[in-house]
Short mmCIF file of C-alpha atoms and ligand atoms in Angstrom, two decimals:
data_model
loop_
_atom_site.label_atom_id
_atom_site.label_comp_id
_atom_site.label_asym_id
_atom_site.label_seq_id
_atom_site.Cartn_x
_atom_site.Cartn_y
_atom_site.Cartn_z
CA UNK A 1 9.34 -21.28 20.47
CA UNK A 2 7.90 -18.95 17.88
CA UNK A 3 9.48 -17.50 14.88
CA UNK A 4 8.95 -13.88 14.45
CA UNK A 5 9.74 -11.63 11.73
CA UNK A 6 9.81 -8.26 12.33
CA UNK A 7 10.01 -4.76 10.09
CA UNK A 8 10.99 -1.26 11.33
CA UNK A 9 10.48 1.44 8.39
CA UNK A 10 12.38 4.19 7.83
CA UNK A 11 10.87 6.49 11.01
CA UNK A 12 11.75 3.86 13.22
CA UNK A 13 15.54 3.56 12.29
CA UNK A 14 15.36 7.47 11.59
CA UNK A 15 18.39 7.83 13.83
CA UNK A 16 21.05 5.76 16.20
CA UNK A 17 19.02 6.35 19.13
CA UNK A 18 16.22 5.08 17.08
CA UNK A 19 18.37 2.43 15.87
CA UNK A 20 19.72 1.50 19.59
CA UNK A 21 15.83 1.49 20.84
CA UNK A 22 15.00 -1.02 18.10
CA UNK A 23 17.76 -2.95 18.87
CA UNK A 24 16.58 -3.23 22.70
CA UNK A 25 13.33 -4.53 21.39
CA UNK A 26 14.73 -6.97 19.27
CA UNK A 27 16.70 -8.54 21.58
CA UNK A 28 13.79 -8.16 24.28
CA UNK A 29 11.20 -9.99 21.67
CA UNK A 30 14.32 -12.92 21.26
CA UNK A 31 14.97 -13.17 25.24
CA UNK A 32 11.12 -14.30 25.62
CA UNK A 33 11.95 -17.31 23.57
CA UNK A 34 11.46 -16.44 19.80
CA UNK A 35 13.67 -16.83 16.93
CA UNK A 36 13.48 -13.51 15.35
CA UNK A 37 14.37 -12.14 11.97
CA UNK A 38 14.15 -8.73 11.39
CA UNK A 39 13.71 -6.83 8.07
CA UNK A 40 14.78 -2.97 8.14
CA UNK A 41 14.21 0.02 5.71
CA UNK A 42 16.79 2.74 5.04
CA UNK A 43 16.70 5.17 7.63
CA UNK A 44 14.56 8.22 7.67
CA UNK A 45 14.42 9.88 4.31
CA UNK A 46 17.50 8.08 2.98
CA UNK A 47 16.11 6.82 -0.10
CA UNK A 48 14.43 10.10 -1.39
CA UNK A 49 17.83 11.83 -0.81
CA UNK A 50 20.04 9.17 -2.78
CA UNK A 51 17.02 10.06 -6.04
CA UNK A 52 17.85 13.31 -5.09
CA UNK A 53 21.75 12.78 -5.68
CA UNK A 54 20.70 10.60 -8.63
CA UNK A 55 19.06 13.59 -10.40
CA UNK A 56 22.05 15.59 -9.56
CA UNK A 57 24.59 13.67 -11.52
CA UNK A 58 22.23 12.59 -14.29
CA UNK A 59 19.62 14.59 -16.35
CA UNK A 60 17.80 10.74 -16.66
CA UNK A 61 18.70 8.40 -13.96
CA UNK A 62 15.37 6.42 -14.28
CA UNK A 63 17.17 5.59 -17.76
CA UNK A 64 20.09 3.52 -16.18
CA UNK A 65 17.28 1.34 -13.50
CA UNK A 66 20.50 -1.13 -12.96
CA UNK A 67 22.87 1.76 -11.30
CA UNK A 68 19.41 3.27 -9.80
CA UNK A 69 18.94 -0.12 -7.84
CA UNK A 70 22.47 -0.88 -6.77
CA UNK A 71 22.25 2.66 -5.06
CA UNK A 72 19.28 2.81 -3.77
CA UNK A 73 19.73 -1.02 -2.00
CA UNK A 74 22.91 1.18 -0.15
CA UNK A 75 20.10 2.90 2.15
CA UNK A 76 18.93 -0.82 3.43
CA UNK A 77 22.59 -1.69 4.04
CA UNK A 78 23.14 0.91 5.89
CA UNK A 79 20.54 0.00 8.51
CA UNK A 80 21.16 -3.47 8.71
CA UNK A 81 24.67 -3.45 9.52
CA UNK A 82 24.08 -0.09 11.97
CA UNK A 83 21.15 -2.40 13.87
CA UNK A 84 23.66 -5.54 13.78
CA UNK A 85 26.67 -3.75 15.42
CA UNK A 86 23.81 -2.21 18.17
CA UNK A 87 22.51 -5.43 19.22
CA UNK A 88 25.91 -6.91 19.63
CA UNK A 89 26.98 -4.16 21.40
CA UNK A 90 23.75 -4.65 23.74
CA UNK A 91 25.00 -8.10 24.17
CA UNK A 92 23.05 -10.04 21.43
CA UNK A 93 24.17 -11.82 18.64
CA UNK A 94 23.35 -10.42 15.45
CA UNK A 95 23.92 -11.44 11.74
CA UNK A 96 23.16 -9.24 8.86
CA UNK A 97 21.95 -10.12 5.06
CA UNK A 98 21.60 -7.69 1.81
CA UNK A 99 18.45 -9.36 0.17
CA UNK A 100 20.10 -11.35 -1.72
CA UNK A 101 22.48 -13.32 0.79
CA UNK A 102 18.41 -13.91 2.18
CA UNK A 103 17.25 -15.73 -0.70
CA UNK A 104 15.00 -13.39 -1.89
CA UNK A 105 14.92 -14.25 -5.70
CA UNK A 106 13.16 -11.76 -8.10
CA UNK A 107 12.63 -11.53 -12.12
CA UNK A 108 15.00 -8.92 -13.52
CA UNK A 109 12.59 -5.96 -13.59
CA UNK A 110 14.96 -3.14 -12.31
CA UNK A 111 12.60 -0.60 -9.90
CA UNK A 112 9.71 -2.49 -9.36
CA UNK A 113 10.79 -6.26 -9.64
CA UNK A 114 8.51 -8.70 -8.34
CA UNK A 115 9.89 -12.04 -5.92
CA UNK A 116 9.96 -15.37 -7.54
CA UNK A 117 11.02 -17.18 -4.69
CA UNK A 118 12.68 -17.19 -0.92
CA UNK A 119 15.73 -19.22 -0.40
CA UNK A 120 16.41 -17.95 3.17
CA UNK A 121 19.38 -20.68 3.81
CA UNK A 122 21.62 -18.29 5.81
CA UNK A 123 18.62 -16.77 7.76
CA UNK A 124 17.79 -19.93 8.83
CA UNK A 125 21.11 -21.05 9.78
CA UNK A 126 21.70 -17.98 11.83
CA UNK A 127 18.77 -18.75 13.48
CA UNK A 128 19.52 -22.27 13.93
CA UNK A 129 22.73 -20.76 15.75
CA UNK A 130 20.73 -18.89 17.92
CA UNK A 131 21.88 -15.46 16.27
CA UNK A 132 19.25 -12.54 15.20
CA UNK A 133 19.07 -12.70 11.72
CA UNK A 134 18.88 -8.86 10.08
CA UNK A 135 17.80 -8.90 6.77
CA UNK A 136 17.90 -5.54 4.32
CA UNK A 137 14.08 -4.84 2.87
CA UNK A 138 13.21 -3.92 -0.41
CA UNK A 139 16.03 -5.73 -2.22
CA UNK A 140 16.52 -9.04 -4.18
CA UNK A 141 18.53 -10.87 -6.82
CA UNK A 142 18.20 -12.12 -10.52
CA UNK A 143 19.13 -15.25 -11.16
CA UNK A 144 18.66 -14.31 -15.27
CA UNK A 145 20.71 -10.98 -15.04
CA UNK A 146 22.72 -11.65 -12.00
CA UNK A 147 21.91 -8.36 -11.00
CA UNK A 148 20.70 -6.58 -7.50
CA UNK A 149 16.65 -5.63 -8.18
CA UNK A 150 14.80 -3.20 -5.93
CA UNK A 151 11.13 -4.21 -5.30
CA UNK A 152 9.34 -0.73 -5.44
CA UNK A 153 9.20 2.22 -2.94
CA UNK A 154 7.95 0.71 0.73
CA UNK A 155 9.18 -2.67 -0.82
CA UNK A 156 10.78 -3.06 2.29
CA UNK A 157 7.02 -4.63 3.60
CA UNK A 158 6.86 -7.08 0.89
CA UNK A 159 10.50 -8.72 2.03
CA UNK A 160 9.21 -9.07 5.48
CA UNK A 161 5.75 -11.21 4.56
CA UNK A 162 7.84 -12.88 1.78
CA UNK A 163 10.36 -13.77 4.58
CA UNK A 164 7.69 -15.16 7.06
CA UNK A 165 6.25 -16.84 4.17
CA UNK A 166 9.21 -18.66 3.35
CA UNK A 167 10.22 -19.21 6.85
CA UNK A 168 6.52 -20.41 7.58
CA UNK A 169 7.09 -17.56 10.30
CA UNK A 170 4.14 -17.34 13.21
CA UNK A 171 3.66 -13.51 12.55
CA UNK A 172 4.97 -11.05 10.58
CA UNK A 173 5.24 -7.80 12.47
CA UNK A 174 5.39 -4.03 10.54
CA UNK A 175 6.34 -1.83 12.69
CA UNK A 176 6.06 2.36 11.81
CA UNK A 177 5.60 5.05 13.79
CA UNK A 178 1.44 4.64 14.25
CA UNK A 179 -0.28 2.35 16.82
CA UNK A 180 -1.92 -0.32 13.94
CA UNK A 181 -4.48 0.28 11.15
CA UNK A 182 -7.45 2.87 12.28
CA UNK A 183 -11.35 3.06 10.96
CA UNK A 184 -9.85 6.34 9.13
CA UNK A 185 -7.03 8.65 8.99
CA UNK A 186 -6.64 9.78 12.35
CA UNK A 187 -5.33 13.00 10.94
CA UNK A 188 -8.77 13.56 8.69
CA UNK A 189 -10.71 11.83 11.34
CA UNK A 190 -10.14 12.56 14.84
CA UNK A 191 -12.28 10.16 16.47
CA UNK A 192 -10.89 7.32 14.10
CA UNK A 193 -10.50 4.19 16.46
CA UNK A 194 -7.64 1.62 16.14
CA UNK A 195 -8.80 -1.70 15.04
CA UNK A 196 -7.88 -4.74 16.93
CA UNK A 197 -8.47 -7.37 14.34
CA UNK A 198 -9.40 -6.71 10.23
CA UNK A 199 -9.28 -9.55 7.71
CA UNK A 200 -7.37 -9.73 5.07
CA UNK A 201 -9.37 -9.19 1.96
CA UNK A 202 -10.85 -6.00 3.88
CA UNK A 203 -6.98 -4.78 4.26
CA UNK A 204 -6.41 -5.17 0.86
CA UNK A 205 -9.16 -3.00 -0.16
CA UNK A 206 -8.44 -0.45 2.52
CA UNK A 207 -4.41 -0.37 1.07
CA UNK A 208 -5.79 -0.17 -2.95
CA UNK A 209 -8.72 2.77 -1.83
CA UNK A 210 -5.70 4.91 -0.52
CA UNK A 211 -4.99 3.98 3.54
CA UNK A 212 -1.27 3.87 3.25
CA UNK A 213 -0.63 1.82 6.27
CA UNK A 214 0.48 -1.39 4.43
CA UNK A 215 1.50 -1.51 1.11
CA UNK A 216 -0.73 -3.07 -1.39
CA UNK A 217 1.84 -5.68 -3.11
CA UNK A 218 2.78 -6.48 0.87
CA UNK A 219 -0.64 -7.06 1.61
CA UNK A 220 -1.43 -9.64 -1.48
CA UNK A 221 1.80 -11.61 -0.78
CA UNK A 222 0.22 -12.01 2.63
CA UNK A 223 -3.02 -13.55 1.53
CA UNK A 224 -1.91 -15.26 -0.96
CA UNK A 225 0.49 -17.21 1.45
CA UNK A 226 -1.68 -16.87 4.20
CA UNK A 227 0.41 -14.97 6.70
CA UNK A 228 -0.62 -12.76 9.50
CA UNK A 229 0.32 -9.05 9.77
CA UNK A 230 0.58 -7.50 13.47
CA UNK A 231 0.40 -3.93 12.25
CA UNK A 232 2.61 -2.27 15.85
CA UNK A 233 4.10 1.16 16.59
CA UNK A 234 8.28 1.20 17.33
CA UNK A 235 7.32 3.50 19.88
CA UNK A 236 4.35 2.23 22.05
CA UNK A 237 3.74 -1.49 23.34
CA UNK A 238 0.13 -1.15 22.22
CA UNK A 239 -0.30 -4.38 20.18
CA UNK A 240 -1.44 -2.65 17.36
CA UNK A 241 -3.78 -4.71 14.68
CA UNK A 242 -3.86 -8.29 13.40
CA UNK A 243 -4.82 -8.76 9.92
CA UNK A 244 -5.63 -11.97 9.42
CA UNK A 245 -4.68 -13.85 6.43
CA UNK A 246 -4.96 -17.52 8.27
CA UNK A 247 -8.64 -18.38 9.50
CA UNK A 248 -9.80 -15.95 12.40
CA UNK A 249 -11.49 -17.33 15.63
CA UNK A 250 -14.50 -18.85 14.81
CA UNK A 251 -16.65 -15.94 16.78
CA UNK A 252 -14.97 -13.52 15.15
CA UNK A 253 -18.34 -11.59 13.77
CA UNK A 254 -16.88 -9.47 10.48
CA UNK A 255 -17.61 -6.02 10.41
CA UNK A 256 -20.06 -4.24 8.15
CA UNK A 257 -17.91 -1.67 7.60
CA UNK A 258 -13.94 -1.77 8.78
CA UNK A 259 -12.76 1.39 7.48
CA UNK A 260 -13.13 4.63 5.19
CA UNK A 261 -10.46 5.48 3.12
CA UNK A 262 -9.73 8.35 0.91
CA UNK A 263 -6.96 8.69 -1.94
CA UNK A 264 -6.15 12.38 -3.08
CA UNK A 265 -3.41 10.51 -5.83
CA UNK A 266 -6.42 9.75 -8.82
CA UNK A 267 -8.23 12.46 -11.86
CA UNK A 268 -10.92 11.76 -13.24
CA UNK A 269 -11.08 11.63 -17.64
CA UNK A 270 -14.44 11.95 -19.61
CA UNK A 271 -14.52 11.38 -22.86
CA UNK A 272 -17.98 12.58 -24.93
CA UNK A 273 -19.97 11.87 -27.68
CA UNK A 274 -18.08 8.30 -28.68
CA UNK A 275 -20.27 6.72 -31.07
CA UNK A 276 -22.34 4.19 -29.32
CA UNK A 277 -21.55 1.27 -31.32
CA UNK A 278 -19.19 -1.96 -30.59
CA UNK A 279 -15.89 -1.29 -30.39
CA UNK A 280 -14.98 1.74 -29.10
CA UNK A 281 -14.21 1.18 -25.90
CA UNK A 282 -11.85 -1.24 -26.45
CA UNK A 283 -10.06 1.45 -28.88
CA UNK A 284 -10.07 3.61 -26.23
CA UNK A 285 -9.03 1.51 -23.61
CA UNK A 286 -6.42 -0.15 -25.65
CA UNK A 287 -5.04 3.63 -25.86
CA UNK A 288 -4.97 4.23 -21.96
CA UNK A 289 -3.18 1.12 -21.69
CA UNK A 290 -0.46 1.30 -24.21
CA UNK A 291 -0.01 4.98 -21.63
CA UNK A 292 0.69 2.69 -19.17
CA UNK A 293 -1.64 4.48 -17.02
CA UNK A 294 -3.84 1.93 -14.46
CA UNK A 295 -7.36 2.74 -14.62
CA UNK A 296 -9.81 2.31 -11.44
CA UNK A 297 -13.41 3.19 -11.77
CA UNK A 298 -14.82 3.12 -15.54
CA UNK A 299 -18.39 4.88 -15.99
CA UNK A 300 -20.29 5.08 -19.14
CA UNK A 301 -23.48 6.68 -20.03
CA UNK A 302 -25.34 5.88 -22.81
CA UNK A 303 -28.48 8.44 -23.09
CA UNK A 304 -31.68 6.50 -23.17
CA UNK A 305 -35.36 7.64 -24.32
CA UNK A 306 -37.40 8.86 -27.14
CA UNK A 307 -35.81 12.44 -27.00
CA UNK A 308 -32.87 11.05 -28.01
CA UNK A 309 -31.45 11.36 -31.82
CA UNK A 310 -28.08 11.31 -31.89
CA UNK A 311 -26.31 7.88 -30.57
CA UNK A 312 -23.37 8.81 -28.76
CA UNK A 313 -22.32 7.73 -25.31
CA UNK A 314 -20.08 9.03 -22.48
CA UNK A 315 -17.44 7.27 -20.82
CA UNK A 316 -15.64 8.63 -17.40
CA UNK A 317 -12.44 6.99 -15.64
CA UNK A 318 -9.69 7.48 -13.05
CA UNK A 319 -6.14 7.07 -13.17
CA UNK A 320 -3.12 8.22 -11.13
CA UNK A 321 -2.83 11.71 -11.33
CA UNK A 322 0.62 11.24 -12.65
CA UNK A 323 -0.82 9.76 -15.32
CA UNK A 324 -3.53 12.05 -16.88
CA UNK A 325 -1.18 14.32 -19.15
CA UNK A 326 0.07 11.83 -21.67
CA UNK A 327 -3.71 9.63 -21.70
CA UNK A 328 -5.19 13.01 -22.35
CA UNK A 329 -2.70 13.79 -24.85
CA UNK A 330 -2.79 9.85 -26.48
CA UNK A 331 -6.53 10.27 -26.76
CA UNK A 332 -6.41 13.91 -28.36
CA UNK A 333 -4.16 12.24 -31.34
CA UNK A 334 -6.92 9.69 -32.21
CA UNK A 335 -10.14 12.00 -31.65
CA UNK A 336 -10.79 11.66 -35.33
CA UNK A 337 -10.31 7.84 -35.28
CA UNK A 338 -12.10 7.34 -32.84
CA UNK A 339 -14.68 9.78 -33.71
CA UNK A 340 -15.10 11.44 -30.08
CA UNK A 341 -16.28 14.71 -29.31
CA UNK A 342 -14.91 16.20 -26.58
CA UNK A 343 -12.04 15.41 -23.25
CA UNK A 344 -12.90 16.51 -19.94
CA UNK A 345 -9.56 16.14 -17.75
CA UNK A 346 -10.17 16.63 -13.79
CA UNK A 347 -7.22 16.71 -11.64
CA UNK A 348 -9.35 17.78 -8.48
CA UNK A 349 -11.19 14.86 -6.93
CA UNK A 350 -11.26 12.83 -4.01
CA UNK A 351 -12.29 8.63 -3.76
CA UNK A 352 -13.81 7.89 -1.12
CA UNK A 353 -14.15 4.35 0.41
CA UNK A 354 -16.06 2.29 2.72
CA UNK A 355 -15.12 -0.62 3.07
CA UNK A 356 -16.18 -4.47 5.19
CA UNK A 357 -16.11 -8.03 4.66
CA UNK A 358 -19.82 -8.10 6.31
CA UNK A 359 -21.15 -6.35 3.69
CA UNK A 360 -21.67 -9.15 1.40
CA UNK A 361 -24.32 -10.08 3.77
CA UNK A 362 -25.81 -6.76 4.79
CA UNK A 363 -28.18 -4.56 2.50
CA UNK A 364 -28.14 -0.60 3.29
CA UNK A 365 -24.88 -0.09 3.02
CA UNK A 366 -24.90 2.07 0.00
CA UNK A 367 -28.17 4.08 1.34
CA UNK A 368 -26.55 4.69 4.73
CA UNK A 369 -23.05 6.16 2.45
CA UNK A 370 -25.14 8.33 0.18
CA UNK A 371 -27.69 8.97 2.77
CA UNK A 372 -24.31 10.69 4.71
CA UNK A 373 -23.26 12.21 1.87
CA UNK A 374 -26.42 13.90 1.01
CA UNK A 375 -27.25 15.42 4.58
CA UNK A 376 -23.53 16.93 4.08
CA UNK A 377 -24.26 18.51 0.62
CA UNK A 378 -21.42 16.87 -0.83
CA UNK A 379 -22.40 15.80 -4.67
CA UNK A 380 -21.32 12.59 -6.11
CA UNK A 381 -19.46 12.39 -9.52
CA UNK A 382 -18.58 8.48 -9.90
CA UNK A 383 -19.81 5.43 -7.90
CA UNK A 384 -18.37 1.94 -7.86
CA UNK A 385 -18.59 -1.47 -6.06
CA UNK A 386 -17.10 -4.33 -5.42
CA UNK A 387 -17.97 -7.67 -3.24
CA UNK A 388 -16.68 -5.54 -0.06
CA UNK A 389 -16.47 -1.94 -0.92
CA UNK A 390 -18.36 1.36 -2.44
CA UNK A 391 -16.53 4.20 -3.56
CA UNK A 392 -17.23 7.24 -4.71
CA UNK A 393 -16.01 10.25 -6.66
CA UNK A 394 -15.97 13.77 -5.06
CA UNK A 395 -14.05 17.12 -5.27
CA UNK A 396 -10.80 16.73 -3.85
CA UNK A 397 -11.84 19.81 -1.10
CA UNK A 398 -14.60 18.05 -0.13
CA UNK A 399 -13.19 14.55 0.18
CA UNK A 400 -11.84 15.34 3.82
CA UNK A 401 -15.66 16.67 5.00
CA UNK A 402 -16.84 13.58 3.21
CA UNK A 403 -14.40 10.93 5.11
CA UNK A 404 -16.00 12.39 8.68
CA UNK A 405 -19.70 12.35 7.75
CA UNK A 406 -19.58 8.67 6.47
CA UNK A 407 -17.36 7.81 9.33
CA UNK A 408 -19.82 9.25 11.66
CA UNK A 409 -22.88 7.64 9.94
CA UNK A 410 -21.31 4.11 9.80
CA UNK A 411 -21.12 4.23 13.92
CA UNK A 412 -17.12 4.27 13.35
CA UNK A 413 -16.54 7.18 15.75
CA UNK A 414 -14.84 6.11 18.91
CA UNK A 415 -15.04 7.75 22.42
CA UNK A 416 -11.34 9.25 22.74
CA UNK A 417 -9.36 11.30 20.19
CA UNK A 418 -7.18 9.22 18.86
CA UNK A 419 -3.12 9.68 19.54
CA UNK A 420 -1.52 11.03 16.21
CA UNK A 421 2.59 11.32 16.91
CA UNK A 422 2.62 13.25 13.39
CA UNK A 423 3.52 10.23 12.07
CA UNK A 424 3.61 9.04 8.51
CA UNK A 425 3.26 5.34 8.85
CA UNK A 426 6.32 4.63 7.52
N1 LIG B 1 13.52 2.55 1.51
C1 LIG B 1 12.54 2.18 0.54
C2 LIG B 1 11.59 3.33 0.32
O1 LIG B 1 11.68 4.33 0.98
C3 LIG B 1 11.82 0.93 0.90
C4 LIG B 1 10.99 1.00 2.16
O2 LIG B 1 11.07 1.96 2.92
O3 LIG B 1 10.23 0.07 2.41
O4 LIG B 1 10.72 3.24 -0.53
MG1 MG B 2 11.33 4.41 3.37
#
């Protein structure tokens, strides 16, 4: 008998026909002879409407994060006691949990809280009882404040792996409204192709470089436990994609390249003529962080040669969008003490990545992306690397044009439009 846990997002419990089709699956996956636990999200757009009713009673809701969380957690209860009352009424039995009556355990960071442990007693003796177990995402508990926590928008992910983690679960199912994790977005991309398999470290690339499949705090609980994700779509019985997190087949050969990605979300800050001694990049950086803003790519040019009399260097960076007004506006305060020239802000680019676990064995990689990028006359601002990925800087209207030329030079292209059902992955 396997244990399986299983997560519907919000598109998939959008409605109670939505809900009553889920609950025919779920009962379907525990009449084959699994134990199943499944983890919902609040149903369609719930939670952006009760932020919406937040900011209509209060000019600063984000100030009181307690009452935030203990209303936004309402949207998960909602669709675990709605999928509960359809299975039994489809003739299973069916228990539901808030997070916290799961054992999901968290520090006491209101709005983002991170899980500490997974004391799923109950869920276990439910299943023990032979009941399915329905368990509300995105929620925990403090021990040190006693208090209900919410785990971050799409935290709803991150309770599922943390569940099968704790559990020691076979898989860990996500289930949205797209068939599994493609070479590209199929929306950007139409001849993306749906991967069957992608490992784990190449997922969590794909997730931080802007593919918004999985979430990215999902995706490290996963390796760092070591449990697989079947990525599946509610509304198709396509298997959808295994990312591995355990140790694939031995012939599994990794790919070069898995994916491209783009993220639209970053700017782009260049700060010039900082005086090119020691120092003054920590100053600088110290700055951005006490923003709170997280910085990606860091560039810095330091003009070379015997032309050059003045010793001043250049440094360029990204950061969330949301982000760029109050780094620009630390950095303008200390211009004099840092002794800085200039500030460059640039809310218009694109990132592009490429990413594969196969690359740390293959050279060209780079040549074949700028190669691509070149025939398409699209000019590169930024350029960084890790073990498995290269990314680049572009303009954000050319970052689309940019995702389909490197797609089609990396072979990715499949046969067959791929099937879009307008969904958002969710
Ligand atoms: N309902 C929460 C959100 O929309 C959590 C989730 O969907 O995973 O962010
Ligand atoms: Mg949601």
């Amino acid at each position: 008998m396997a244990l399986i846990v299983q997560k519907y997002g919000g598109s998939s419990v959008g409605d109670a026909d939505k809900i009553k089709h889920v609950a025919r699956r779920v009962i379907a996956t525990q009449r084959a002879g699994n134990q199943v636990v499944v983890v919902v999200s609040a149903m369609g757009d719930t939670t952006d409407e009760l932020v919406d009713l937040a900011n209509s009673v209060s000019s600063r809701p984000e100030a009181s994060a307690r009452e935030m969380d203990m209303l936004l957690t309402s949207g998960e209860r909602i669709s675990m006691a709605l999928l509960s009352l359809a299975i039994n009424d489809q003739g299973g039995v069916a228990r539901s949990f808030t997070g916290s009556q799961a054992g999901i355990i968290t520090n006491e960071v209101h709005g983002n809280a991170r899980i500490a442990d997974v004391t799923p007693v109950r869920v276990k003796a439910a299943l023990d009882a032979g009941e399915i177990a329905i368990v509300a995402g995105f929620q925990g508990f403090s021990r040190a404040s006693q208090d209900i926590t919410t785990l971050g928008r799409g935290g709803s992910d991150t309770t599922a792996v943390a569940l099968a983690a704790g559990l020691k679960a076979d898989v860990c199912e996500i289930y949205s409204d797209v068939d599994g994790v493609y070479t590209a977005d199929p929306r950007v991309v139409p001849s993306a192709q749906k991967l069957e398999s992608i490992d784990i470290e190449s997922m969590l690339e794909l997730a931080a470089s802007g593919a918004k499949i999985l979430y990215i705090r999902a995706v490290e609980f996963a390796r760092r436990h070591g449990v697989d994700i079947r990525v599946r779509s509610t509304f198709s019985d396509d298997p959808g994609t295994i990312v591995y997190a355990k140790k694939p087949g031995e012939n599994m050969e990794e790919s070069v390249v898995s994916g491209v990605a783009a993220d639209k979300s970053q700017a782009k800050v260049t700060v010039i003529g900082i005086p090119d001694v020691p120092g003054k990049a920590a100053e600088i950086f110290t700055l951005v962080a006490k923003a709170g803003a997280n910085i990606d790519m860091i560039v810095q040019n330091v003009p070379t040669g015997s032309d050059v009399t003045e010793h001043v260097s250049d440094i360029s960076f990204t950061l969330p969008k949301g982000d760029l007004a109050s780094v620009v506006e630390a950095l303008e305060v200390a211009k004099a003490t840092i002794g800085f020239r200039d500030i460059e802000a640039d809310d218009q680019i694109g990132k592009l990545s490429v990413v594969g676990a196969g690359m740390r064995s293959h050279s060209g990689v780079s040549a074949t992306l700028f190669e691509a990028l070149a025939k398409a006359g699209i000019n590169i601002e930024m350029i960084s690397t890790s073990e498995i990925r290269i990314s680049v800087v572009t303009s954000l209207d050319e970052v689309d044009e940019a995702t389909r030329a490197v797609h089609t030079a990396f072979g990715l292209d499949g046969e067959s439009e791929a099937v879009v059902y307008a969904g958002t992955g969710r």
